mmCIF file of C-alpha atoms in Angstrom:
data_model
loop_
_atom_site.group_PDB
_atom_site.id
_atom_site.type_symbol
_atom_site.label_atom_id
_atom_site.label_comp_id
_atom_site.label_asym_id
_atom_site.label_seq_id
_atom_site.Cartn_x
_atom_site.Cartn_y
_atom_site.Cartn_z
ATOM 1 C CA UNK A 229 41.479 84.177 68.866
ATOM 2 C CA UNK A 230 41.638 80.476 68.955
ATOM 3 C CA UNK A 231 40.070 79.387 72.373
ATOM 4 C CA UNK A 232 39.568 76.006 73.887
ATOM 5 C CA UNK A 233 37.718 77.402 76.879
ATOM 6 C CA UNK A 234 36.034 80.422 77.474
ATOM 7 C CA UNK A 235 38.060 83.559 78.053
ATOM 8 C CA UNK A 236 36.794 86.625 80.691
ATOM 9 C CA UNK A 237 38.007 90.142 80.018
ATOM 10 C CA UNK A 238 38.046 91.566 83.196
ATOM 11 C CA UNK A 239 38.290 95.196 84.413
ATOM 12 C CA UNK A 240 37.608 96.855 87.902
ATOM 13 C CA UNK A 241 36.943 100.185 89.274
ATOM 14 C CA UNK A 242 38.154 100.534 93.162
ATOM 15 C CA UNK A 243 38.447 102.357 96.032
ATOM 16 C CA UNK A 244 41.562 102.939 95.804
ATOM 17 C CA UNK A 245 44.998 100.962 94.895
ATOM 18 C CA UNK A 246 45.725 98.889 98.023
ATOM 19 C CA UNK A 247 44.899 95.199 97.166
ATOM 20 C CA UNK A 248 44.321 93.607 100.502
ATOM 21 C CA UNK A 249 42.171 96.765 101.905
ATOM 22 C CA UNK A 250 40.523 98.435 99.257
ATOM 23 C CA UNK A 251 37.232 96.963 97.525
ATOM 24 C CA UNK A 252 35.437 96.981 94.049
ATOM 25 C CA UNK A 253 32.801 99.805 93.275
ATOM 26 C CA UNK A 254 32.466 98.465 89.770
ATOM 27 C CA UNK A 255 33.412 95.215 87.671
ATOM 28 C CA UNK A 256 33.144 94.448 84.355
ATOM 29 C CA UNK A 257 33.606 91.014 82.378
ATOM 30 C CA UNK A 258 33.065 90.254 78.684
ATOM 31 C CA UNK A 259 32.992 86.440 78.122
ATOM 32 C CA UNK A 260 34.130 85.263 74.892
ATOM 33 C CA UNK A 261 33.162 81.822 73.883
ATOM 34 C CA UNK A 262 35.036 79.331 71.569
ATOM 35 C CA UNK A 263 32.253 79.417 69.359
ATOM 36 C CA UNK A 264 32.742 83.171 69.082
ATOM 37 C CA UNK A 265 29.714 84.271 70.595
ATOM 38 C CA UNK A 266 30.284 86.938 73.764
ATOM 39 C CA UNK A 267 28.308 87.660 77.114
ATOM 40 C CA UNK A 268 28.537 90.551 79.023
ATOM 41 C CA UNK A 269 28.107 91.538 82.711
ATOM 42 C CA UNK A 270 28.824 94.872 84.403
ATOM 43 C CA UNK A 271 27.843 95.110 88.416
ATOM 44 C CA UNK A 272 28.183 98.387 90.142
ATOM 45 C CA UNK A 273 29.030 97.540 93.874
ATOM 46 C CA UNK A 274 28.491 99.103 97.352
ATOM 47 C CA UNK A 275 31.647 98.935 98.819
ATOM 48 C CA UNK A 276 30.623 99.846 102.553
ATOM 49 C CA UNK A 277 33.921 101.852 102.923
ATOM 50 C CA UNK A 278 34.576 105.418 101.523
ATOM 51 C CA UNK A 279 36.306 106.025 98.227
ATOM 52 C CA UNK A 280 39.210 107.985 97.811
ATOM 53 C CA UNK A 281 39.205 111.074 96.457
ATOM 54 C CA UNK A 282 41.867 110.656 93.979
ATOM 55 C CA UNK A 283 39.871 107.299 93.011
ATOM 56 C CA UNK A 284 36.682 108.863 92.258
ATOM 57 C CA UNK A 285 38.312 111.625 90.101
ATOM 58 C CA UNK A 286 39.417 108.953 87.714
ATOM 59 C CA UNK A 287 36.676 106.813 87.632
ATOM 60 C CA UNK A 288 33.378 108.946 87.790
ATOM 61 C CA UNK A 289 32.278 106.756 90.939
ATOM 62 C CA UNK A 290 31.071 108.199 94.305
ATOM 63 C CA UNK A 291 30.192 106.537 97.281
ATOM 64 C CA UNK A 292 26.277 108.591 96.763
ATOM 65 C CA UNK A 293 25.675 106.814 93.757
ATOM 66 C CA UNK A 294 26.346 103.144 95.214
ATOM 67 C CA UNK A 295 24.096 103.180 97.664
ATOM 68 C CA UNK A 296 21.326 101.161 96.130
ATOM 69 C CA UNK A 297 23.656 98.760 95.275
ATOM 70 C CA UNK A 298 24.323 95.182 96.204
ATOM 71 C CA UNK A 299 27.696 94.838 98.632
ATOM 72 C CA UNK A 300 30.141 91.836 97.219
ATOM 73 C CA UNK A 301 28.951 89.992 99.561
ATOM 74 C CA UNK A 302 25.337 89.798 97.906
ATOM 75 C CA UNK A 303 26.791 89.669 93.796
ATOM 76 C CA UNK A 304 29.829 87.155 94.619
ATOM 77 C CA UNK A 305 28.066 84.069 93.895
ATOM 78 C CA UNK A 306 27.269 85.413 90.355
ATOM 79 C CA UNK A 307 30.487 86.899 89.757
ATOM 80 C CA UNK A 308 32.264 83.763 90.801
ATOM 81 C CA UNK A 309 29.899 81.601 88.261
ATOM 82 C CA UNK A 310 30.234 83.719 85.511
ATOM 83 C CA UNK A 311 34.107 83.671 85.800
ATOM 84 C CA UNK A 312 34.833 80.259 87.452
ATOM 85 C CA UNK A 313 36.787 77.885 85.174
ATOM 86 C CA UNK A 314 37.716 80.457 82.582
ATOM 87 C CA UNK A 315 40.535 81.712 81.180
ATOM 88 C CA UNK A 316 41.191 85.721 82.545
ATOM 89 C CA UNK A 317 42.504 88.595 80.451
ATOM 90 C CA UNK A 318 43.082 92.221 81.709
ATOM 91 C CA UNK A 319 45.347 95.073 81.340
ATOM 92 C CA UNK A 320 47.410 94.550 84.357
ATOM 93 C CA UNK A 321 45.260 92.044 85.629
ATOM 94 C CA UNK A 322 47.892 90.377 87.108
ATOM 95 C CA UNK A 323 49.222 92.517 89.868
ATOM 96 C CA UNK A 324 45.844 94.445 90.655
ATOM 97 C CA UNK A 325 42.673 93.303 89.841
ATOM 98 C CA UNK A 326 42.781 89.214 89.692
ATOM 99 C CA UNK A 327 44.261 90.017 93.101
ATOM 100 C CA UNK A 328 41.824 91.948 94.570
ATOM 101 C CA UNK A 329 38.808 90.125 93.174
ATOM 102 C CA UNK A 330 40.661 86.919 94.659
ATOM 103 C CA UNK A 331 40.830 89.038 97.741
ATOM 104 C CA UNK A 332 37.476 89.344 97.929
ATOM 105 C CA UNK A 333 36.274 86.053 97.231
ATOM 106 C CA UNK A 334 38.294 84.588 100.043
ATOM 107 C CA UNK A 335 36.551 87.203 101.844
ATOM 108 C CA UNK A 336 33.232 85.462 101.210
ATOM 109 C CA UNK A 337 34.672 81.751 101.335
ATOM 110 C CA UNK A 338 34.897 81.439 97.787
ATOM 111 C CA UNK A 339 38.023 79.536 96.428
ATOM 112 C CA UNK A 340 39.041 80.655 92.542
ATOM 113 C CA UNK A 341 41.139 78.319 91.658
ATOM 114 C CA UNK A 342 43.616 79.321 88.823
ATOM 115 C CA UNK A 343 45.273 75.754 87.841
ATOM 116 C CA UNK A 344 44.673 75.412 84.318
ATOM 117 C CA UNK A 345 43.593 78.525 84.111
ATOM 118 C CA UNK A 346 45.723 80.725 81.296
ATOM 119 C CA UNK A 347 45.880 84.507 82.278
ATOM 120 C CA UNK A 348 46.400 86.844 79.453
ATOM 121 C CA UNK A 349 47.776 90.068 80.832
ATOM 122 C CA UNK A 350 47.786 92.887 77.935
ATOM 123 C CA UNK A 351 50.313 95.152 79.869
ATOM 124 C CA UNK A 352 52.712 92.273 80.311
ATOM 125 C CA UNK A 353 52.621 91.736 76.452
ATOM 126 C CA UNK A 354 53.114 95.594 75.705
ATOM 127 C CA UNK A 355 55.818 95.941 77.923
ATOM 128 C CA UNK A 356 57.520 92.176 76.572
ATOM 129 C CA UNK A 357 57.053 93.662 72.892
ATOM 130 C CA UNK A 358 56.914 97.252 72.921
ATOM 131 C CA UNK A 359 60.665 97.830 75.124
ATOM 132 C CA UNK A 360 61.253 100.680 77.110
ATOM 133 C CA UNK A 361 65.130 100.453 76.623
ATOM 134 C CA UNK A 362 67.705 103.622 75.961
ATOM 135 C CA UNK A 363 67.965 101.037 72.023
ATOM 136 C CA UNK A 364 64.421 101.250 71.590
ATOM 137 C CA UNK A 365 64.204 105.233 72.828
ATOM 138 C CA UNK A 366 67.421 106.230 70.582
ATOM 139 C CA UNK A 367 65.090 104.414 67.485
ATOM 140 C CA UNK A 368 61.961 106.154 68.397
ATOM 141 C CA UNK A 369 63.353 109.836 69.134
ATOM 142 C CA UNK A 370 66.546 109.656 66.410
ATOM 143 C CA UNK A 371 65.311 106.917 64.235
ATOM 144 C CA UNK A 372 68.865 105.541 64.243
ATOM 145 C CA UNK A 373 70.019 102.566 65.681
ATOM 146 C CA UNK A 374 71.923 102.001 68.918
ATOM 147 C CA UNK A 375 75.462 100.593 67.947
ATOM 148 C CA UNK A 376 77.809 99.329 70.822
ATOM 149 C CA UNK A 377 74.913 99.494 73.545
ATOM 150 C CA UNK A 378 76.274 99.165 76.900
ATOM 151 C CA UNK A 379 79.296 100.975 76.116
ATOM 152 C CA UNK A 380 78.970 103.592 78.699
ATOM 153 C CA UNK A 381 80.267 106.386 76.430
ATOM 154 C CA UNK A 382 78.229 105.230 73.424
ATOM 155 C CA UNK A 383 74.913 104.846 76.000
ATOM 156 C CA UNK A 384 75.463 108.158 77.744
ATOM 157 C CA UNK A 385 75.756 110.186 73.893
ATOM 158 C CA UNK A 386 73.083 108.488 72.906
ATOM 159 C CA UNK A 387 70.923 109.416 75.923
ATOM 160 C CA UNK A 388 72.050 113.184 75.333
ATOM 161 C CA UNK A 389 70.098 112.745 71.491
ATOM 162 C CA UNK A 390 67.579 111.467 73.128
ATOM 163 C CA UNK A 391 66.796 114.258 75.105
ATOM 164 C CA UNK A 392 67.160 116.536 72.823
ATOM 165 C CA UNK A 393 64.819 114.442 70.369
ATOM 166 C CA UNK A 394 62.229 114.363 73.377
ATOM 167 C CA UNK A 395 62.307 118.012 73.770
ATOM 168 C CA UNK A 396 62.063 118.526 70.111
ATOM 169 C CA UNK A 397 59.167 116.228 69.486
ATOM 170 C CA UNK A 398 57.170 117.431 72.724
ATOM 171 C CA UNK A 399 58.108 121.416 73.319
ATOM 172 C CA UNK A 400 54.962 123.043 73.889
ATOM 173 C CA UNK A 401 53.034 119.927 75.119
ATOM 174 C CA UNK A 402 51.064 119.947 78.407
ATOM 175 C CA UNK A 403 52.362 117.169 81.149
ATOM 176 C CA UNK A 404 49.573 115.782 82.704
ATOM 177 C CA UNK A 405 49.591 112.948 85.472
ATOM 178 C CA UNK A 406 47.781 109.649 85.712
ATOM 179 C CA UNK A 407 45.066 111.929 87.414
ATOM 180 C CA UNK A 408 45.107 114.627 84.854
ATOM 181 C CA UNK A 409 46.553 117.126 87.199
ATOM 182 C CA UNK A 410 48.725 119.591 85.182
ATOM 183 C CA UNK A 411 52.717 119.600 85.725
ATOM 184 C CA UNK A 412 53.547 121.975 83.432
ATOM 185 C CA UNK A 413 54.515 122.170 79.361
ATOM 186 C CA UNK A 414 57.823 120.933 78.173
ATOM 187 C CA UNK A 415 60.270 123.036 76.954
ATOM 188 C CA UNK A 416 63.814 123.929 76.490
ATOM 189 C CA UNK A 417 64.386 124.962 79.673
ATOM 190 C CA UNK A 418 66.263 121.961 81.392
ATOM 191 C CA UNK A 419 64.837 123.322 84.989
ATOM 192 C CA UNK A 420 61.760 123.588 83.785
ATOM 193 C CA UNK A 421 61.986 120.037 82.751
ATOM 194 C CA UNK A 422 63.677 118.913 85.723
ATOM 195 C CA UNK A 423 60.527 119.969 88.018
ATOM 196 C CA UNK A 424 57.986 118.557 85.936
ATOM 197 C CA UNK A 425 59.915 115.039 86.300
ATOM 198 C CA UNK A 426 60.717 115.397 89.878
ATOM 199 C CA UNK A 427 57.486 116.616 90.726
ATOM 200 C CA UNK A 428 56.791 114.400 94.316
ATOM 201 C CA UNK A 429 60.582 112.907 94.539
ATOM 202 C CA UNK A 430 62.285 113.625 98.042
ATOM 203 C CA UNK A 431 64.656 110.436 98.365
ATOM 204 C CA UNK A 432 65.602 108.578 95.042
ATOM 205 C CA UNK A 433 64.418 105.177 96.567
ATOM 206 C CA UNK A 434 61.100 107.037 96.326
ATOM 207 C CA UNK A 435 60.099 105.785 99.982
ATOM 208 C CA UNK A 436 59.555 109.192 100.612
ATOM 209 C CA UNK A 437 57.066 111.841 98.493
ATOM 210 C CA UNK A 438 54.941 115.086 98.839
ATOM 211 C CA UNK A 439 51.310 115.039 99.233
ATOM 212 C CA UNK A 440 48.756 117.644 97.290
ATOM 213 C CA UNK A 441 49.906 119.729 100.400
ATOM 214 C CA UNK A 442 53.627 119.623 99.665
ATOM 215 C CA UNK A 443 54.473 117.596 102.745
ATOM 216 C CA UNK A 444 56.628 114.793 102.992
ATOM 217 C CA UNK A 445 54.501 111.624 103.678
ATOM 218 C CA UNK A 446 55.518 107.582 103.760
ATOM 219 C CA UNK A 447 55.635 105.759 100.681
ATOM 220 C CA UNK A 448 55.289 102.065 102.180
ATOM 221 C CA UNK A 449 54.142 100.318 104.918
ATOM 222 C CA UNK A 450 51.708 100.595 107.705
ATOM 223 C CA UNK A 451 51.998 104.720 107.766
ATOM 224 C CA UNK A 452 51.757 104.907 103.822
ATOM 225 C CA UNK A 453 50.367 108.405 102.894
ATOM 226 C CA UNK A 454 50.996 109.577 106.610
ATOM 227 C CA UNK A 455 53.130 112.875 107.622
ATOM 228 C CA UNK A 456 56.792 111.790 108.213
ATOM 229 C CA UNK A 457 57.178 114.301 110.582
ATOM 230 C CA UNK A 458 53.481 113.324 112.480
ATOM 231 C CA UNK A 459 54.928 109.916 112.789
ATOM 232 C CA UNK A 460 58.153 110.813 113.910
ATOM 233 C CA UNK A 461 56.714 112.949 116.965
ATOM 234 C CA UNK A 462 54.064 110.116 117.764
ATOM 235 C CA UNK A 463 56.194 106.941 117.458
ATOM 236 C CA UNK A 464 60.043 107.911 117.710
ATOM 237 C CA UNK A 465 61.238 104.317 117.277
ATOM 238 C CA UNK A 466 59.886 104.008 114.094
ATOM 239 C CA UNK A 467 62.597 106.536 112.787
ATOM 240 C CA UNK A 468 65.055 104.600 114.823
ATOM 241 C CA UNK A 469 63.836 101.397 112.595
ATOM 242 C CA UNK A 470 64.442 102.902 109.513
ATOM 243 C CA UNK A 471 67.967 104.163 110.590
ATOM 244 C CA UNK A 472 68.589 100.302 111.716
ATOM 245 C CA UNK A 473 66.509 98.903 108.745
ATOM 246 C CA UNK A 474 68.105 98.085 105.116
ATOM 247 C CA UNK A 475 67.275 101.676 103.274
ATOM 248 C CA UNK A 476 69.372 102.952 101.235
ATOM 249 C CA UNK A 477 71.633 106.146 102.962
ATOM 250 C CA UNK A 478 69.690 108.720 100.578
ATOM 251 C CA UNK A 479 67.009 107.612 102.226
ATOM 252 C CA UNK A 480 67.958 107.680 105.771
ATOM 253 C CA UNK A 481 69.611 111.169 105.298
ATOM 254 C CA UNK A 482 66.147 112.614 104.032
ATOM 255 C CA UNK A 483 64.338 110.931 106.799
ATOM 256 C CA UNK A 484 67.084 112.431 109.229
ATOM 257 C CA UNK A 485 66.481 115.935 107.356
ATOM 258 C CA UNK A 486 62.930 115.737 108.264
ATOM 259 C CA UNK A 487 63.258 114.973 111.475
ATOM 260 C CA UNK A 488 65.690 117.643 112.315
ATOM 261 C CA UNK A 489 63.174 120.086 110.882
ATOM 262 C CA UNK A 490 60.751 118.809 112.847
ATOM 263 C CA UNK A 491 62.112 119.333 115.885
ATOM 264 C CA UNK A 492 63.388 122.792 114.681
ATOM 265 C CA UNK A 493 60.129 123.846 113.611
#
């Protein structure tokens, strides 16, 4: 890599995935200088709020591990000075790590300027260079070029071949979600595959999902991860707001089904 200024590779471990409300529990930064020398810094931080169980299971950090660590405010200047005026890199850094870090800085009245700063998101490059479209899937699973793409018949036929290719490639392999939970094994049984794919789907737009207790919960807004049935009972107007708002008809239908089920139970 040819660098005109230091490049800091950034990664955060956090209490959760909410950029506004969650906090950093660990930050690692690797600074690569134009002369190819490196400086590294890893700091654990007491977030002063609970860490979600899901997050702890992923990164292995629990609140008890951080009781003697500094809060972000007490280490903010050290982090700021390390990264300030450097180009920034990371994986999904544009949508998660950097926005969350900047929120933490702003709460400490520190303003990280991104003017003339280049942000290198490895995930973005990955998605640009390794396409995830039907033509790429057809080449990967069937080792054939898709001719006349976007002709509906050709696309449907290619998709059928891709599904068969996926079953052949992954048959017998265990599928796990991002948290490591086992969802089942790939088999030739379409019902089984369908159960793996739509494990928590309630509405097609994904506005409603199911928690680990198999209860329908909101997947958006101020009631995210709260029981739909419980909220509708506490705040009936929220249901009416949803019905009057610009949600897909399928989503409104599912909300209505949950509401009616709650009334009859």
